Short mmCIF file of C-alpha atoms in Angstrom, two decimals:
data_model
loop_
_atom_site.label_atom_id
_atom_site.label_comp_id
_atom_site.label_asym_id
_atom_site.label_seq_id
_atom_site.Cartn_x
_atom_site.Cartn_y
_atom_site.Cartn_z
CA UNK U 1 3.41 14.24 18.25
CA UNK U 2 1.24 11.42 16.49
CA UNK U 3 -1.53 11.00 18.70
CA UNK U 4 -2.72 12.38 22.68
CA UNK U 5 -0.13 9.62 23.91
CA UNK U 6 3.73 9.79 23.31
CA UNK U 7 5.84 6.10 23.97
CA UNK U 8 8.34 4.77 25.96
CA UNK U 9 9.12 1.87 24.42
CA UNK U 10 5.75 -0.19 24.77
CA UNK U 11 4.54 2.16 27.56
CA UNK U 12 1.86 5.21 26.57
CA UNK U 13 1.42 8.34 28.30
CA UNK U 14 -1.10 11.51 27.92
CA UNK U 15 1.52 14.55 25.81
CA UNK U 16 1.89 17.71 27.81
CA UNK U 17 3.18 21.03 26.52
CA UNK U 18 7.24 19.82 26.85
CA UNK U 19 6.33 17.11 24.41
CA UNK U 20 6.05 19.57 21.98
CA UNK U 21 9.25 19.91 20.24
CA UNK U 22 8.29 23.35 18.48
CA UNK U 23 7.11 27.21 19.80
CA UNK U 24 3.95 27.86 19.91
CA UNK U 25 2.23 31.16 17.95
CA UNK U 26 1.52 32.33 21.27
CA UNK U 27 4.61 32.31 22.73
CA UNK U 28 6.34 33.49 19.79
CA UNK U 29 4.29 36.70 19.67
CA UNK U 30 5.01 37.17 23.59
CA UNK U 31 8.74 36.90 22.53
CA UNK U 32 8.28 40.21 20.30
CA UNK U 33 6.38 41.72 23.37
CA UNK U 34 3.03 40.91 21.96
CA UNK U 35 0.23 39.92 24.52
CA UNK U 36 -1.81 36.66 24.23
CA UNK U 37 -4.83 35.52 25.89
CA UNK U 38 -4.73 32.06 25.22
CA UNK U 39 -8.34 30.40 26.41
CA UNK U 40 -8.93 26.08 26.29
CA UNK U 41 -6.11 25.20 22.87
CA UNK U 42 -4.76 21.57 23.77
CA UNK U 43 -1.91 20.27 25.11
CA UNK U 44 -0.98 24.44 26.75
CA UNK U 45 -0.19 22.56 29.99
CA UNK U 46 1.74 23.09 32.25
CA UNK U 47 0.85 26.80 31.20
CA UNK U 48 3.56 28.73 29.89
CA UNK U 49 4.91 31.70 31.66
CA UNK U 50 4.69 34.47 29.59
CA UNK U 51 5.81 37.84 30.01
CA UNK U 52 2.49 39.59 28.21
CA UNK U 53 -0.47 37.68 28.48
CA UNK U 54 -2.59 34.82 29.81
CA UNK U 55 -2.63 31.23 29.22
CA UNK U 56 -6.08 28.86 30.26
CA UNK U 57 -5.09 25.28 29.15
CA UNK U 58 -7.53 23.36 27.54
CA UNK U 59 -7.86 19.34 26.03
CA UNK U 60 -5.54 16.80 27.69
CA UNK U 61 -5.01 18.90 31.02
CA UNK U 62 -6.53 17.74 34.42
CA UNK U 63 -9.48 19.44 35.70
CA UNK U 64 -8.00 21.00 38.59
CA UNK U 65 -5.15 22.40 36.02
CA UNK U 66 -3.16 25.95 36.86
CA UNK U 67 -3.56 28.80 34.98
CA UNK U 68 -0.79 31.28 34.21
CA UNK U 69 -0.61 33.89 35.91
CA UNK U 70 -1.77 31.31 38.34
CA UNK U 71 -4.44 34.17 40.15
CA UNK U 72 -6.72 33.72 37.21
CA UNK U 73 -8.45 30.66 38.40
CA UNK U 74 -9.33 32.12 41.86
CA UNK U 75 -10.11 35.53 40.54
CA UNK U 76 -12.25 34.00 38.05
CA UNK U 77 -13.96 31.70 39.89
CA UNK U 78 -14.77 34.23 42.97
CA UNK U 79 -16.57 36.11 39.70
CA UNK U 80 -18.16 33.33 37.52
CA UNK U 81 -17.98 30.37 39.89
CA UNK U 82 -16.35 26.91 38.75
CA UNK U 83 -14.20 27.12 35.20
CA UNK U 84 -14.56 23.76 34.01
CA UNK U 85 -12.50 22.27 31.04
CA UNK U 86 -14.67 18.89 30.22
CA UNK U 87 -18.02 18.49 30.10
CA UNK U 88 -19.97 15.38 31.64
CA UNK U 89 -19.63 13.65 28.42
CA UNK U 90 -22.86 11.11 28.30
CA UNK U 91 -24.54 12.55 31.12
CA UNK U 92 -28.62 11.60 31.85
CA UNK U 93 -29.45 15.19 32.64
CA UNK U 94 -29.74 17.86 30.04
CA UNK U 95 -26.73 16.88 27.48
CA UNK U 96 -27.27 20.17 25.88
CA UNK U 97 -27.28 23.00 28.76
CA UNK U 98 -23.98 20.60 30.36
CA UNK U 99 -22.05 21.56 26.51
CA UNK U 100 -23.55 24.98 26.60
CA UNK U 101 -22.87 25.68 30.06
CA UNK U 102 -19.33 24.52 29.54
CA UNK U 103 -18.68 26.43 26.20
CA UNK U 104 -20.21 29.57 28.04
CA UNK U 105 -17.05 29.27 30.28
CA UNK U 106 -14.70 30.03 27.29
CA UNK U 107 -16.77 33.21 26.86
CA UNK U 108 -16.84 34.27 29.73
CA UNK U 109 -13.07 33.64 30.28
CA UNK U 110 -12.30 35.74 27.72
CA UNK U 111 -14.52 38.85 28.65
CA UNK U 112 -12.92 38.20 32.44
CA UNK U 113 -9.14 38.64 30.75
CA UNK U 114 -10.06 41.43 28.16
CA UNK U 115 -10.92 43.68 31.16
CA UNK U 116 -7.70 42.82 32.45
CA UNK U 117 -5.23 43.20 29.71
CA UNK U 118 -4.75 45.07 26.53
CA UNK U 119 -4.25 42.69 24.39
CA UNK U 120 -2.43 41.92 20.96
CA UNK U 121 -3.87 38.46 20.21
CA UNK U 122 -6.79 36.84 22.04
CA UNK U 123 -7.55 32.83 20.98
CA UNK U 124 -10.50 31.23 22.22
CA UNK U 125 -10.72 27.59 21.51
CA UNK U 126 -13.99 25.92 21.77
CA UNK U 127 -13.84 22.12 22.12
CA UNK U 128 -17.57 21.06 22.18
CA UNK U 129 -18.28 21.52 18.56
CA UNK U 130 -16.33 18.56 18.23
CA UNK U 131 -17.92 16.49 21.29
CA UNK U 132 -21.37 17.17 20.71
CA UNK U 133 -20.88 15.05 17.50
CA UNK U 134 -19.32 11.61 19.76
CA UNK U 135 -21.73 11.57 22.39
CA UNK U 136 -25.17 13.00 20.97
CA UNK U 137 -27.38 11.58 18.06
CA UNK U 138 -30.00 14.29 18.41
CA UNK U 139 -29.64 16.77 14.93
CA UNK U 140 -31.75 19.29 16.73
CA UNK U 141 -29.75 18.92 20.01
CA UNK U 142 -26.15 19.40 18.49
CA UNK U 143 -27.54 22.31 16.26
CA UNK U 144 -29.00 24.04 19.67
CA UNK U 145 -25.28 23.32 21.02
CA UNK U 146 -23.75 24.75 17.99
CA UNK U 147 -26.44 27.86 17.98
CA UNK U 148 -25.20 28.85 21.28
CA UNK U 149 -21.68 28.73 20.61
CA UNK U 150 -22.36 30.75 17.35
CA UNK U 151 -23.58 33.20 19.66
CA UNK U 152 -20.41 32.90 22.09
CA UNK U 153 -18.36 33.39 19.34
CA UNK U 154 -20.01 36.76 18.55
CA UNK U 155 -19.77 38.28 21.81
CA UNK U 156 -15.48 37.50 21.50
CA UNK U 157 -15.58 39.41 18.06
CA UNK U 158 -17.19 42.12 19.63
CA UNK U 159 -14.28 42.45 22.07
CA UNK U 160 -11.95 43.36 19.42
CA UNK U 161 -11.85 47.03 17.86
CA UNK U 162 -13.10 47.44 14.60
CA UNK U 163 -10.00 46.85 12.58
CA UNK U 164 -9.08 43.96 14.28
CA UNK U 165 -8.80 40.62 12.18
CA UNK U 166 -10.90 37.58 12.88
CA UNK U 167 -9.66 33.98 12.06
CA UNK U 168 -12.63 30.90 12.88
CA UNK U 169 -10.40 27.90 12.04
CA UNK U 170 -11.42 24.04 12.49
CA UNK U 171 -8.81 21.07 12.87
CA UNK U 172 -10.85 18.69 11.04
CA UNK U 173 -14.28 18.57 9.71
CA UNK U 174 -17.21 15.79 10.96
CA UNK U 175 -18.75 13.49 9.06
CA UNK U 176 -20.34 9.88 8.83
CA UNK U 177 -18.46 6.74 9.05
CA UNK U 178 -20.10 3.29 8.91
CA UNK U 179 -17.49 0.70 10.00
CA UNK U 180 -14.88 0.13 12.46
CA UNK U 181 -11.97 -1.74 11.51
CA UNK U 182 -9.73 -3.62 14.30
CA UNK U 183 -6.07 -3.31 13.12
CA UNK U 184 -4.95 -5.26 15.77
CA UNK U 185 -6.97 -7.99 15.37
CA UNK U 186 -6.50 -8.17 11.83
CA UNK U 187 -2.67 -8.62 12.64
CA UNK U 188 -3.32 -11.26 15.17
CA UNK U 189 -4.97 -13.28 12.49
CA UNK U 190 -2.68 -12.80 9.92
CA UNK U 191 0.31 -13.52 11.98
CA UNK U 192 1.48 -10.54 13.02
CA UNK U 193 0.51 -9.71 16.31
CA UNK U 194 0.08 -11.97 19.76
CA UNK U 195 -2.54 -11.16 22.07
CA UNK U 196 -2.71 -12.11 25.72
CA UNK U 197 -5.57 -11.73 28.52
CA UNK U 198 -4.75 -8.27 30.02
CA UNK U 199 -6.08 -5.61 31.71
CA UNK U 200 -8.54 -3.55 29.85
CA UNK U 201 -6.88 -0.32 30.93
CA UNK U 202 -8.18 2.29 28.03
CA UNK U 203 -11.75 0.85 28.69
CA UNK U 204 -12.54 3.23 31.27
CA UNK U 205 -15.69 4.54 31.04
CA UNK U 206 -16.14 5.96 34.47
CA UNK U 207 -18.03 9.27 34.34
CA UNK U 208 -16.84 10.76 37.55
CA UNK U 209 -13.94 10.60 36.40
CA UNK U 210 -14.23 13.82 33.99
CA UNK U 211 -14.15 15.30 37.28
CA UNK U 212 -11.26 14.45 38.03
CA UNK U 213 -12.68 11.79 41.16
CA UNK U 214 -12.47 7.75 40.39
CA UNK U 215 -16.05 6.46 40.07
CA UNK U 216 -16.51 3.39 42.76
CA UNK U 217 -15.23 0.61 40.64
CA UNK U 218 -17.95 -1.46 42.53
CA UNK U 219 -20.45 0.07 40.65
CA UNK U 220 -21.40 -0.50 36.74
CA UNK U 221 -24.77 -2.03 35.50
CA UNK U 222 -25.67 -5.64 36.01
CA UNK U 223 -25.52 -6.67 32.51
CA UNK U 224 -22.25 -4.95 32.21
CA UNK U 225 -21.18 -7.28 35.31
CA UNK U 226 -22.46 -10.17 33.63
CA UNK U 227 -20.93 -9.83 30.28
CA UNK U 228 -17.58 -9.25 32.09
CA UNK U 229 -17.68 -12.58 34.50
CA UNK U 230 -19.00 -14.57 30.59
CA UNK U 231 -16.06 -12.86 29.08
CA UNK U 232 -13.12 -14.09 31.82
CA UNK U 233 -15.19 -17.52 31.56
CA UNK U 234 -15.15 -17.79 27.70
CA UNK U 235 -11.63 -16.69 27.78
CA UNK U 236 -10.65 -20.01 30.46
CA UNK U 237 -12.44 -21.97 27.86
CA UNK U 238 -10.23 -21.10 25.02
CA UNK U 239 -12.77 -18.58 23.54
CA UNK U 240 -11.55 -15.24 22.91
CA UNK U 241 -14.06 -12.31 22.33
CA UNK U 242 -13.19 -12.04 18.96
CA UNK U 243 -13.67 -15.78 18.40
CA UNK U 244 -17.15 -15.06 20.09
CA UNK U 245 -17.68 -12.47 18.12
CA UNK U 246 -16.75 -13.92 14.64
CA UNK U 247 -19.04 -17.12 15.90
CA UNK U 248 -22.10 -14.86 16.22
CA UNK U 249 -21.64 -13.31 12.85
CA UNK U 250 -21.36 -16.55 11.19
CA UNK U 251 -24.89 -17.22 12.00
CA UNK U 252 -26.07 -13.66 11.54
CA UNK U 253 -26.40 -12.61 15.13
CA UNK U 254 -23.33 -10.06 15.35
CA UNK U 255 -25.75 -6.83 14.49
CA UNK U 256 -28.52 -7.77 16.89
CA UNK U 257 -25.86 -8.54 19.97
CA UNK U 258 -24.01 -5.03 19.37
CA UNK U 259 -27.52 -2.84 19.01
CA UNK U 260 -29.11 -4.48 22.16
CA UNK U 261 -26.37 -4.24 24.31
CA UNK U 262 -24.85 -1.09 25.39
CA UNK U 263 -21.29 0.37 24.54
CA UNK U 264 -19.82 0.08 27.95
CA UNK U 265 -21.08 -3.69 28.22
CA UNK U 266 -19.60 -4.46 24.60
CA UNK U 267 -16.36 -2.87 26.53
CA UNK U 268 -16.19 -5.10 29.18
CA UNK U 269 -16.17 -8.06 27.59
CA UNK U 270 -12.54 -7.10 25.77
CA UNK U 271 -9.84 -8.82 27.64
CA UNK U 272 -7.45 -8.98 25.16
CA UNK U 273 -4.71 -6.76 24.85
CA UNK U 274 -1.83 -6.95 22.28
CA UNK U 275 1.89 -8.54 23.85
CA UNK U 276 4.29 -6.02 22.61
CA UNK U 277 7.45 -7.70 23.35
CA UNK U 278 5.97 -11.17 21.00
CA UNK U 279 4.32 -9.30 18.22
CA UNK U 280 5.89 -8.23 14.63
CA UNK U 281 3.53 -5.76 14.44
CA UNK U 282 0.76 -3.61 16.33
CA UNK U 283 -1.49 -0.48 16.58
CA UNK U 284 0.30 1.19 19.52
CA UNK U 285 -1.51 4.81 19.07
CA UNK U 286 -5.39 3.92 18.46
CA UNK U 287 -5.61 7.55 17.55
CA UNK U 288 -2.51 7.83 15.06
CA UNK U 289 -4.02 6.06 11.91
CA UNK U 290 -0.71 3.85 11.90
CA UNK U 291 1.34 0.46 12.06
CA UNK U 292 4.09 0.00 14.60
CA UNK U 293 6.84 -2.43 13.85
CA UNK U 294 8.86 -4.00 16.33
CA UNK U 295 12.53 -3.61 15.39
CA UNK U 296 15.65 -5.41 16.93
CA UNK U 297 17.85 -2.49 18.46
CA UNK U 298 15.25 -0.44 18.01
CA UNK U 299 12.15 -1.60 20.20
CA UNK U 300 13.00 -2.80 23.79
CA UNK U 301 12.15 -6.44 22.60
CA UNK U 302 12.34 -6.16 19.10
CA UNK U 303 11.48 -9.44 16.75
CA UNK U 304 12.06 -8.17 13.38
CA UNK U 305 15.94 -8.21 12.12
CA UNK U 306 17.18 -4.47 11.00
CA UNK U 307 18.31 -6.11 7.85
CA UNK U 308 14.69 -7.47 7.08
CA UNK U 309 13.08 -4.73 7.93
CA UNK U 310 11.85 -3.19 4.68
CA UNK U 311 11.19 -6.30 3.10
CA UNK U 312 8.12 -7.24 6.07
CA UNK U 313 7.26 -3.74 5.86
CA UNK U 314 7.07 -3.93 2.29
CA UNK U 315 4.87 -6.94 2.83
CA UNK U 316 2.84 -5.79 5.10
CA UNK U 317 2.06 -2.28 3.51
CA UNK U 318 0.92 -4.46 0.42
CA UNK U 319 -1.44 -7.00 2.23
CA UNK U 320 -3.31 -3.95 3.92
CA UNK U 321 -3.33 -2.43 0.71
CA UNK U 322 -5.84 -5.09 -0.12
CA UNK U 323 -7.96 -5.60 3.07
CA UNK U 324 -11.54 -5.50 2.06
CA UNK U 325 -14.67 -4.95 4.48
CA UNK U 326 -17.82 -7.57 4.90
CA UNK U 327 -19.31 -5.81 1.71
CA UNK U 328 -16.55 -6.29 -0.52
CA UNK U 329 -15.02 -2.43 -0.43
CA UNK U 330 -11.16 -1.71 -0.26
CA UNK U 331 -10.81 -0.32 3.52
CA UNK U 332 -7.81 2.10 2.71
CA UNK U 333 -7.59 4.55 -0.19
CA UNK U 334 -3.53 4.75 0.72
CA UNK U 335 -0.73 2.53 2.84
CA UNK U 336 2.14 4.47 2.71
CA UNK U 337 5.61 4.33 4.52
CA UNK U 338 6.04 6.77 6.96
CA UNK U 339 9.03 8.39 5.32
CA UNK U 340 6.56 9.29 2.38
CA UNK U 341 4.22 10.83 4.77
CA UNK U 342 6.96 12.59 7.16
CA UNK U 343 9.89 14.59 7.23
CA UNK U 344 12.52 15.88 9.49
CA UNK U 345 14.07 15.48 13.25
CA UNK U 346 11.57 13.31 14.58
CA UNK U 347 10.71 10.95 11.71
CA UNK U 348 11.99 7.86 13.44
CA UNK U 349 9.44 8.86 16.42
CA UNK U 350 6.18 8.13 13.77
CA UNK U 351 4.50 4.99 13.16
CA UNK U 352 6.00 2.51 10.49
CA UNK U 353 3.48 2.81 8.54
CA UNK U 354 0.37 5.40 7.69
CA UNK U 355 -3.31 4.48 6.88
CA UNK U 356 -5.64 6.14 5.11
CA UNK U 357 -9.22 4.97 5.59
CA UNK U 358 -11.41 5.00 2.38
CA UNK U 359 -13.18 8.46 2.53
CA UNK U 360 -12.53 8.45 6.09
CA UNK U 361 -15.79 6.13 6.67
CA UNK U 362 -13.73 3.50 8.32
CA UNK U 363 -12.71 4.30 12.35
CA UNK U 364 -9.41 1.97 13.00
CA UNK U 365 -9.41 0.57 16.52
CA UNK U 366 -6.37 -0.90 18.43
CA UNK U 367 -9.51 -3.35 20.57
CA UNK U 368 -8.67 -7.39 19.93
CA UNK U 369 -12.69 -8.14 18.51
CA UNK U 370 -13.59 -9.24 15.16
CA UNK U 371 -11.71 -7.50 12.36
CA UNK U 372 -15.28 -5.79 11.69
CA UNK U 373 -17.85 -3.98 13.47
CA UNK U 374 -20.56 -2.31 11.65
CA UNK U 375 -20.90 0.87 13.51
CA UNK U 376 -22.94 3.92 11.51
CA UNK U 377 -21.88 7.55 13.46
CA UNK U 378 -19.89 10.59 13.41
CA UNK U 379 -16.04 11.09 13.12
CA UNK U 380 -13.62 13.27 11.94
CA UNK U 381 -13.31 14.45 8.15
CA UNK U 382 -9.93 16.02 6.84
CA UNK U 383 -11.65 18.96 5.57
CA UNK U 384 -12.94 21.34 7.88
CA UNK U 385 -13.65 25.49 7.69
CA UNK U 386 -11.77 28.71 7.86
CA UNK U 387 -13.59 32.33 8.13
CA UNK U 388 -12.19 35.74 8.17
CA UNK U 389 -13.20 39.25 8.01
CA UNK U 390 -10.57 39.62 5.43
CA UNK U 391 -9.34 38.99 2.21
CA UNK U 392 -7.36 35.53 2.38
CA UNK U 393 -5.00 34.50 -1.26
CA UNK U 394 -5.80 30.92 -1.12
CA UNK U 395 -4.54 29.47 -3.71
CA UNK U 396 -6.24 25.75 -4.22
CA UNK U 397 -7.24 25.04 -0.51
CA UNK U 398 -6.20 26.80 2.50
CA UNK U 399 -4.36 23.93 5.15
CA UNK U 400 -4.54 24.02 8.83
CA UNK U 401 -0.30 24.87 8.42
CA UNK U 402 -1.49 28.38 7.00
CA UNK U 403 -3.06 29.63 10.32
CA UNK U 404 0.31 30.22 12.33
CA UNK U 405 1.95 32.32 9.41
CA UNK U 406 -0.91 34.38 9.00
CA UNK U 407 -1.57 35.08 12.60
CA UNK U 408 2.21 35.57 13.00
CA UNK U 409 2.18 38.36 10.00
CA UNK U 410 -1.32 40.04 11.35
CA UNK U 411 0.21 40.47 14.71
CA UNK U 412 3.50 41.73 12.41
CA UNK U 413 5.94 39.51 14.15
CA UNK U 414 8.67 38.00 12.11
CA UNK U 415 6.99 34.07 10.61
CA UNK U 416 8.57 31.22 11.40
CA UNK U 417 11.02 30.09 9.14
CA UNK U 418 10.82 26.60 9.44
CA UNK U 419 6.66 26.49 8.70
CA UNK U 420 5.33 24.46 6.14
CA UNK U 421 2.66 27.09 5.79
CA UNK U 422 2.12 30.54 3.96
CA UNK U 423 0.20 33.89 5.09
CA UNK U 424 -2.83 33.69 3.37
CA UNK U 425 -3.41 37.86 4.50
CA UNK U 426 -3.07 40.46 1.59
CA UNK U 427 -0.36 42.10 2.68
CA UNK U 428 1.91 44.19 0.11
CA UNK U 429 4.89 44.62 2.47
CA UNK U 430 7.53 41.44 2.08
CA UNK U 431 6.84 39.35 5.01
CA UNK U 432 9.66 38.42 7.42
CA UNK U 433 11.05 35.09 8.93
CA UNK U 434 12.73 33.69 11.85
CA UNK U 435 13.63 30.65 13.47
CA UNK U 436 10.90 30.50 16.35
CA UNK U 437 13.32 27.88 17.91
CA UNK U 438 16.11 29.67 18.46
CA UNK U 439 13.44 33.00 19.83
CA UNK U 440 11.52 31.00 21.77
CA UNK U 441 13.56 27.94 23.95
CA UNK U 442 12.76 29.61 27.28
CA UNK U 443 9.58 29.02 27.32
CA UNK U 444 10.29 25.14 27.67
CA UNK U 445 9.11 23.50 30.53
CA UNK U 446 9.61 20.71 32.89
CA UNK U 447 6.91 17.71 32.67
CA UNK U 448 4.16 17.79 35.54
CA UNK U 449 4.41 14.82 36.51
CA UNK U 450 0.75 15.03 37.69
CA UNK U 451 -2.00 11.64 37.49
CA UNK U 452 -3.23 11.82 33.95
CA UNK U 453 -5.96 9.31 34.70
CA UNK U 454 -9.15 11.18 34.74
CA UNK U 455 -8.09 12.75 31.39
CA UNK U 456 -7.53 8.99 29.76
CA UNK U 457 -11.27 8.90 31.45
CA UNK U 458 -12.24 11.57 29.30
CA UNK U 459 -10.64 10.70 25.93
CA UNK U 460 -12.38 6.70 26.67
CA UNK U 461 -15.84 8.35 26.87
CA UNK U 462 -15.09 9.72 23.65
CA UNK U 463 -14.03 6.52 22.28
CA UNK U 464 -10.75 8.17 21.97
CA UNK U 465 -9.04 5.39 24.06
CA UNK U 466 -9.90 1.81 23.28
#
């Protein structure tokens, strides 16, 4: 997996738990008879059935999603009342008690399940802390978020024993970011990619939709109405947004057009979208950080021959290289190959090439606009935190690989042998390994098959989905 959507040829859809070519912890500690309560981690749906144990899906699942055992949801919400998965990202009410009152969910999830089973392993992810930071400016807001969920997090700790071990883990860390960079149209004018008037399907900013119910597609604001019938006009004319776009920066006006209107009428007007089948090259994943090519007998309508493959690769890799925002600075600290990046079975599934914005300041958006939009907010940093009541050998800097192995060898279950990451627990006794592949293939399971739509709603009020 590169990203929330896997491919099919030129065609995205949202990954679910079968797209996940590996075990999970979970499941491998259910394998050894271990129970897991498994509360809101991404892409856990369809839930798996496991023999000990619960599982609560979490990010990329519908709303209405099952739980396994699937009693849980009607037992728990004849107790607590609605679980809900999202909150109403950008809502006008209270944006704080809406995160809190969604985060408070988790905890009381995993009270509801402790009374229920003994339990081996209990995770508890909490997906807010990373929200709060895309949708609210507010310091004072996000740290009252935050303060709550501290205090969540305290009541789950006190429903272990006393020598049970605590791991608080991030993905990623946040930080600020001033510009966003569009890859796609930076391809468009430098030959690479063709554009075409489209439908602006990842624009979806519907807020009912979170819900898992289509807002009336009637509705939207007047201005947003007006900049979309300007946009279809400019676009008969010959004038593409990004054409409109660069015009207004060429006489300074760029920066006061993009802070007086709002985001969802800057949305509207994109009605460009990339043509796959006539481009060399694209952003297919606006989430990946990387540069599809478009192969012959490779891609359904490939352009590029096999046999000059490397060589526009090559090219390519060294022109981004050199890209250079409004202010002079080099956008990318690193272009690399993906080979250089990647290794093993599913190699040839990963983007052509990797970025690797400067500092991570830069955001890198598949939307046809200018190349440049000076946008100052929050995004995701590579380095984020790990806690633990116990001693952890970290030698250098712990990686987000390290938190399987050492789950796997506090639990005392056999690590998997094909990790990339060590146990970072003091333990004395040698640790054992396994291939969780060949433990753990029952617990495959078919695709759902269910409308993923309100979740792409979700991930576009994010800004997730361009």
């Amino acid at each position: 997996m590169f990203d929330f959507f896997t491919r099919d040829g030129y065609d995205k859809r949202l990954i679910e738990r079968p797209d996940v070519d590996a075990p999970y912890l979970f499941e491998a500690a259910d394998a050894h008879d271990r129970t897991s309560l498994v509360v809101n981690y991404p892409v856990t749906h369809p839930a798996s059935r496991l023999d000990n144990g619960a599982v609560v899906p979490g990010y990329l699942a519908r709303e209405d999603a099952s739980f396994y055992p699937e009693h849980l949801r009607e037992e728990y919400e004849n107790e607590h009342g609605e679980y809900r998965i999202y909150p109403d990202y950008g809502t006008d009410d209270d944006a704080v008690a809406e995160y809190v009152d969604v985060a408070r969910c988790r905890r009381d999830m995993a009270r509801f399940l402790d009374e229920r089973y003994d339990w081996d392993l209990m995770a508890v992810q909490f997906q807010v802390t990373d929200s709060v930071f895309h949708d609210l400016d507010d310091r004072d807001e996000i740290r009252r978020v935050l303060e709550n969920i501290d205090e969540f997090v305290g009541d789950i700790i006190d429903l272990g024993d006393d020598d049970a071990t605590v791991l608080i883990a991030s993905d990623h860390g946040m930080g600020d970011y001033d510009w966003t960079f569009y890859a796609n149209s930076w391809l468009a004018e430098n030959g690479y990619c063709e554009t075409t008037t489209g439908d602006t399907q990842y624009f979806r900013q519907a807020k009912d939709g979170l819900k898992g119910t289509d807002k009336d597609s009637t509705e939207g604001s007047v201005l947003e109405t007006a900049i979309e019938t300007a946009a279809s006009t400019a676009s008969a004319a010959g004038l593409s947004p990004q054409r409109i776009h660069h015009g207004l920066s060429r006489v300074g006006l760029a920066d006061v057009v993009e802070r007086l209107l709002p985001e969802d009428a800057l949305v509207a007007a994109q009605n460009q979208v990339v043509d796959y089948p006539n481009s060399t090259a694209f952003q297919l994943y606006f989430n990946s950080l990387g540069i599809h090519l478009n192969v012959e007998d490779r891609d359904p309508a490939g352009t590029i021959p096999q046999e000059e493959y490397e060589e526009v690769r090559a090219g390519l890799i060294e022109k981004l290289e050199h890209v250079r925002d409004p202010n002079g600075e080099l956008v990318f600290d690193a272009v690399r190959p993906r080979e250089n990046v990647y290794e093993g079975e599913h190699l040839e599934d990963a983007p052509d090439i990797a970025l690797f914005p400067r500092d991570y300041r830069y955001d890198v958006s598949g939307s046809i606009l200018d190349m440049f939009r000076r946008y100052p907010h929050k995004n995701h940093k590579p380095e984020g935190i790990l806690l633990s009541n116990r001693p952890l050998n970290v030698d250098g800097q712990a990686e987000i690989y390290d938190i399987a192995p050492t789950v796997a060898a506090a639990l005392g279950i056999p690590v998997d042998a094909n990790t990339d990451g060590e146990v970072l627990l003091d333990k004395k006794e040698i640790v054992e390994r396994e291939n969780w592949d060949e433990r753990c293939d029952e617990y495959a399971n078919e695709q759902s098959g269910e409308d993923s739509s309100s979740v792409e709603d979700r991930l576009s009020d994010l800004g997730y989905m361009e």
